[in-house]
Amino acid sequence: MSHIRSFKNTVRKELTTRFKLLSRLLAESIPITACMLNPRFKHLKFLLDDVREEAQARLTQLVREDGAVEQPGPTGEEEIADNVGVELAEASCKKARLESDFEQLFGAHFESSSKTKRVNSDADDELRDYCQWTPHIPTMDNPLEWWADDAHRFPRLAKLSRSYLAIPATGTPSERVCSLAGNTVT
């Protein structure tokens, strides 16, 4: 039994150290900001309440600093959205099954709320409406597609989301190329 306890403690320590979970700057980190801009995980239920509040304050600061909002012009986004719609229709059954599986495994990490379709004029209103009144999207849905559809409702947040959600989630492939162990195995 002590080996299992030792293993669990080692894993807990490594995760805490590697992801800096006890850092005072966790709320200001890029991954936490990206999670807030991801409509699947925006409620940050995986964080302690005080860290969640700090992260929301940080996002509020970013939205206020950004200020200037680009007005969307005529682009090929409509054509892309049509192609995405066809692909989504083909995969909807699979996504529904996977979403159900994810919810059974990980539990609900979001709060459902009623949809609102108003366009926000103030940065604080925009952030409040995004956090409180927009419903979650299923875990298997693409947050970038959601932002493409709802950018007109949240223009400041949409601009930030394009920056933060475009960051690769891991550097593993690049690290593996430079790793001595990776070269040895290869």
Tab-separated table of C-alpha atoms in Angstrom:
chain	number	residue	atom	x	y	z
A	1	MET	CA	0.000	0.000	0.000
A	2	SER	CA	2.851	2.389	0.716
A	3	HIS	CA	4.118	2.049	-2.863
A	4	ILE	CA	0.803	3.280	-4.218
A	5	ARG	CA	0.759	6.175	-1.785
A	6	SER	CA	4.348	7.023	-2.695
A	7	PHE	CA	3.504	6.926	-6.409
A	8	LYS	CA	0.470	9.194	-5.930
A	9	ASN	CA	2.490	11.674	-3.887
A	10	THR	CA	5.245	11.707	-6.491
A	11	VAL	CA	2.748	12.307	-9.321
A	12	ARG	CA	1.025	15.070	-7.310
A	13	LYS	CA	4.375	16.737	-6.576
A	14	GLU	CA	5.513	16.532	-10.209
A	15	LEU	CA	2.237	17.940	-11.559
A	16	THR	CA	2.260	20.754	-9.022
A	17	THR	CA	5.872	21.611	-9.849
A	18	ARG	CA	5.647	21.201	-13.628
A	19	PHE	CA	2.435	23.182	-14.054
A	20	LYS	CA	3.278	25.673	-11.277
A	21	LEU	CA	-0.097	25.110	-9.621
A	22	LEU	CA	0.965	26.895	-6.439
A	23	SER	CA	2.466	29.881	-8.217
A	24	ARG	CA	1.098	33.321	-7.420
A	25	LEU	CA	1.214	34.040	-11.148
A	26	LEU	CA	-0.960	31.076	-12.172
A	27	ALA	CA	-3.994	33.315	-12.792
A	28	GLU	CA	-1.956	35.461	-15.186
A	29	SER	CA	-0.542	32.535	-17.135
A	30	ILE	CA	-1.228	32.091	-20.828
A	31	PRO	CA	-2.852	28.634	-20.419
A	32	ILE	CA	-5.346	29.944	-17.863
A	33	THR	CA	-6.214	32.944	-20.049
A	34	ALA	CA	-6.637	30.583	-23.014
A	35	CYS	CA	-8.969	28.398	-20.922
A	36	MET	CA	-11.105	31.417	-20.058
A	37	LEU	CA	-11.350	32.302	-23.742
A	38	ASN	CA	-12.320	28.724	-24.590
A	39	PRO	CA	-16.129	28.524	-24.287
A	40	ARG	CA	-15.831	24.888	-23.185
A	41	PHE	CA	-13.817	25.655	-20.039
A	42	LYS	CA	-14.480	29.361	-19.387
A	43	HIS	CA	-15.835	28.762	-15.872
A	44	LEU	CA	-12.461	27.376	-14.698
A	45	LYS	CA	-14.073	24.923	-12.292
A	46	PHE	CA	-10.755	23.110	-12.024
A	47	LEU	CA	-9.217	26.055	-10.133
A	48	LEU	CA	-9.619	27.269	-6.584
A	49	ASP	CA	-12.073	30.145	-6.166
A	50	ASP	CA	-9.438	32.784	-5.416
A	51	VAL	CA	-7.339	31.803	-8.452
A	52	ARG	CA	-10.481	31.810	-10.632
A	53	GLU	CA	-11.327	35.339	-9.474
A	54	GLU	CA	-7.774	36.510	-10.173
A	55	ALA	CA	-7.942	34.973	-13.660
A	56	GLN	CA	-11.241	36.749	-14.363
A	57	ALA	CA	-9.732	40.035	-13.185
A	58	ARG	CA	-6.745	39.457	-15.485
A	59	LEU	CA	-9.030	38.811	-18.470
A	60	THR	CA	-11.012	41.944	-17.616
A	61	GLN	CA	-7.756	43.912	-17.638
A	62	LEU	CA	-6.785	42.455	-21.024
A	63	VAL	CA	-10.192	43.284	-22.506
A	64	ARG	CA	-10.006	46.872	-21.206
A	65	GLU	CA	-6.441	47.354	-22.479
A	66	ASP	CA	-7.318	46.028	-25.900
A	67	GLY	CA	-10.008	48.684	-26.366
A	68	ALA	CA	-9.880	49.007	-30.149
A	69	VAL	CA	-12.060	46.528	-31.956
A	70	GLU	CA	-11.618	45.693	-35.607
A	71	GLN	CA	-14.839	45.865	-37.575
A	72	PRO	CA	-15.233	42.732	-39.665
A	73	GLY	CA	-15.181	43.332	-43.377
A	74	PRO	CA	-16.222	41.146	-46.267
A	75	THR	CA	-14.015	38.055	-46.241
A	76	GLY	CA	-14.127	34.438	-47.220
A	77	GLU	CA	-15.274	33.473	-43.715
A	78	GLU	CA	-18.806	32.704	-44.949
A	79	GLU	CA	-17.427	30.189	-47.442
A	80	ILE	CA	-15.280	28.582	-44.747
A	81	ALA	CA	-18.278	28.447	-42.392
A	82	ASP	CA	-20.329	26.635	-45.075
A	83	ASN	CA	-17.601	24.005	-45.495
A	84	VAL	CA	-17.320	23.628	-41.717
A	85	GLY	CA	-21.099	23.171	-41.488
A	86	VAL	CA	-20.988	20.227	-43.880
A	87	GLU	CA	-18.165	18.603	-41.907
A	88	LEU	CA	-20.000	19.167	-38.631
A	89	ALA	CA	-23.178	17.573	-39.941
A	90	GLU	CA	-21.247	14.449	-40.923
A	91	ALA	CA	-19.580	14.155	-37.526
A	92	SER	CA	-22.484	15.172	-35.272
A	93	CYS	CA	-23.421	11.617	-34.213
A	94	LYS	CA	-19.843	10.776	-33.311
A	95	LYS	CA	-19.408	14.045	-31.398
A	96	ALA	CA	-22.604	13.498	-29.434
A	97	ARG	CA	-21.403	10.057	-28.359
A	98	LEU	CA	-17.924	11.358	-27.480
A	99	GLU	CA	-19.406	14.296	-25.565
A	100	SER	CA	-21.480	11.901	-23.502
A	101	ASP	CA	-18.392	9.770	-22.847
A	102	PHE	CA	-16.353	12.809	-21.789
A	103	GLU	CA	-19.087	13.982	-19.442
A	104	GLN	CA	-19.291	10.542	-17.834
A	105	LEU	CA	-15.516	10.426	-17.384
A	106	PHE	CA	-14.804	13.974	-16.271
A	107	GLY	CA	-18.166	15.245	-15.041
A	108	ALA	CA	-19.775	18.513	-15.957
A	109	HIS	CA	-17.179	21.286	-15.993
A	110	PHE	CA	-19.520	23.986	-17.111
A	111	GLU	CA	-22.774	25.698	-16.237
A	112	SER	CA	-25.645	25.839	-18.664
A	113	SER	CA	-27.446	29.113	-19.040
A	114	SER	CA	-29.908	30.629	-21.413
A	115	LYS	CA	-28.665	32.000	-24.717
A	116	THR	CA	-28.592	35.703	-25.362
A	117	LYS	CA	-27.992	37.198	-28.764
A	118	ARG	CA	-27.266	40.816	-27.977
A	119	VAL	CA	-24.172	42.633	-29.139
A	120	ASN	CA	-22.095	44.145	-26.335
A	121	SER	CA	-20.927	47.728	-26.411
A	122	ASP	CA	-18.905	47.970	-23.200
A	123	ALA	CA	-15.861	45.820	-22.438
A	124	ASP	CA	-17.083	44.931	-18.939
A	125	ASP	CA	-20.573	44.057	-20.215
A	126	GLU	CA	-19.041	41.944	-22.951
A	127	LEU	CA	-16.972	39.923	-20.513
A	128	ARG	CA	-19.834	39.557	-18.024
A	129	ASP	CA	-22.236	38.368	-20.716
A	130	TYR	CA	-19.677	35.909	-22.061
A	131	CYS	CA	-18.947	34.431	-18.630
A	132	GLN	CA	-22.467	34.428	-17.189
A	133	TRP	CA	-24.996	34.220	-19.971
A	134	THR	CA	-23.553	32.287	-22.871
A	135	PRO	CA	-23.966	28.539	-22.639
A	136	HIS	CA	-21.040	26.149	-22.796
A	137	ILE	CA	-20.261	24.314	-25.978
A	138	PRO	CA	-19.795	20.538	-25.988
A	139	THR	CA	-16.306	19.330	-25.135
A	140	MET	CA	-15.792	17.839	-28.581
A	141	ASP	CA	-16.741	21.044	-30.460
A	142	ASN	CA	-14.129	23.372	-31.870
A	143	PRO	CA	-13.917	26.652	-29.914
A	144	LEU	CA	-12.506	28.471	-32.957
A	145	GLU	CA	-15.694	27.662	-34.888
A	146	TRP	CA	-17.739	28.997	-31.971
A	147	TRP	CA	-15.751	32.238	-32.005
A	148	ALA	CA	-16.196	32.533	-35.782
A	149	ASP	CA	-19.971	32.375	-35.268
A	150	ASP	CA	-20.136	34.634	-32.195
A	151	ALA	CA	-17.396	37.183	-32.887
A	152	HIS	CA	-20.033	39.842	-33.605
A	153	ARG	CA	-21.432	39.423	-30.080
A	154	PHE	CA	-18.073	39.636	-28.324
A	155	PRO	CA	-15.699	41.559	-30.612
A	156	ARG	CA	-13.046	42.335	-27.987
A	157	LEU	CA	-12.969	38.799	-26.629
A	158	ALA	CA	-12.973	37.362	-30.160
A	159	LYS	CA	-9.870	39.388	-30.943
A	160	LEU	CA	-8.140	38.065	-27.811
A	161	SER	CA	-9.296	34.516	-28.502
A	162	ARG	CA	-7.649	34.549	-31.937
A	163	SER	CA	-4.359	35.345	-30.205
A	164	TYR	CA	-4.601	32.966	-27.254
A	165	LEU	CA	-6.336	29.982	-28.834
A	166	ALA	CA	-3.856	29.905	-31.713
A	167	ILE	CA	-1.017	28.953	-29.342
A	168	PRO	CA	-0.016	25.291	-29.672
A	169	ALA	CA	-1.053	23.334	-26.598
A	170	THR	CA	2.294	21.560	-26.309
A	171	GLY	CA	5.865	21.911	-27.404
A	172	THR	CA	6.459	18.162	-27.300
A	173	PRO	CA	7.323	17.637	-30.998
A	174	SER	CA	9.877	20.445	-30.945
A	175	GLU	CA	11.266	19.263	-27.621
A	176	ARG	CA	11.542	15.715	-28.903
A	177	VAL	CA	13.622	16.828	-31.874
A	178	CYS	CA	16.127	18.499	-29.579
A	179	SER	CA	16.085	15.798	-26.940
A	180	LEU	CA	19.055	13.490	-26.609
A	181	ALA	CA	16.732	10.661	-25.560
A	182	GLY	CA	14.554	11.263	-28.618
A	183	ASN	CA	17.603	11.112	-30.871
A	184	THR	CA	18.804	7.935	-29.197
A	185	VAL	CA	15.438	6.168	-29.645
A	186	THR	CA	15.113	7.390	-33.229
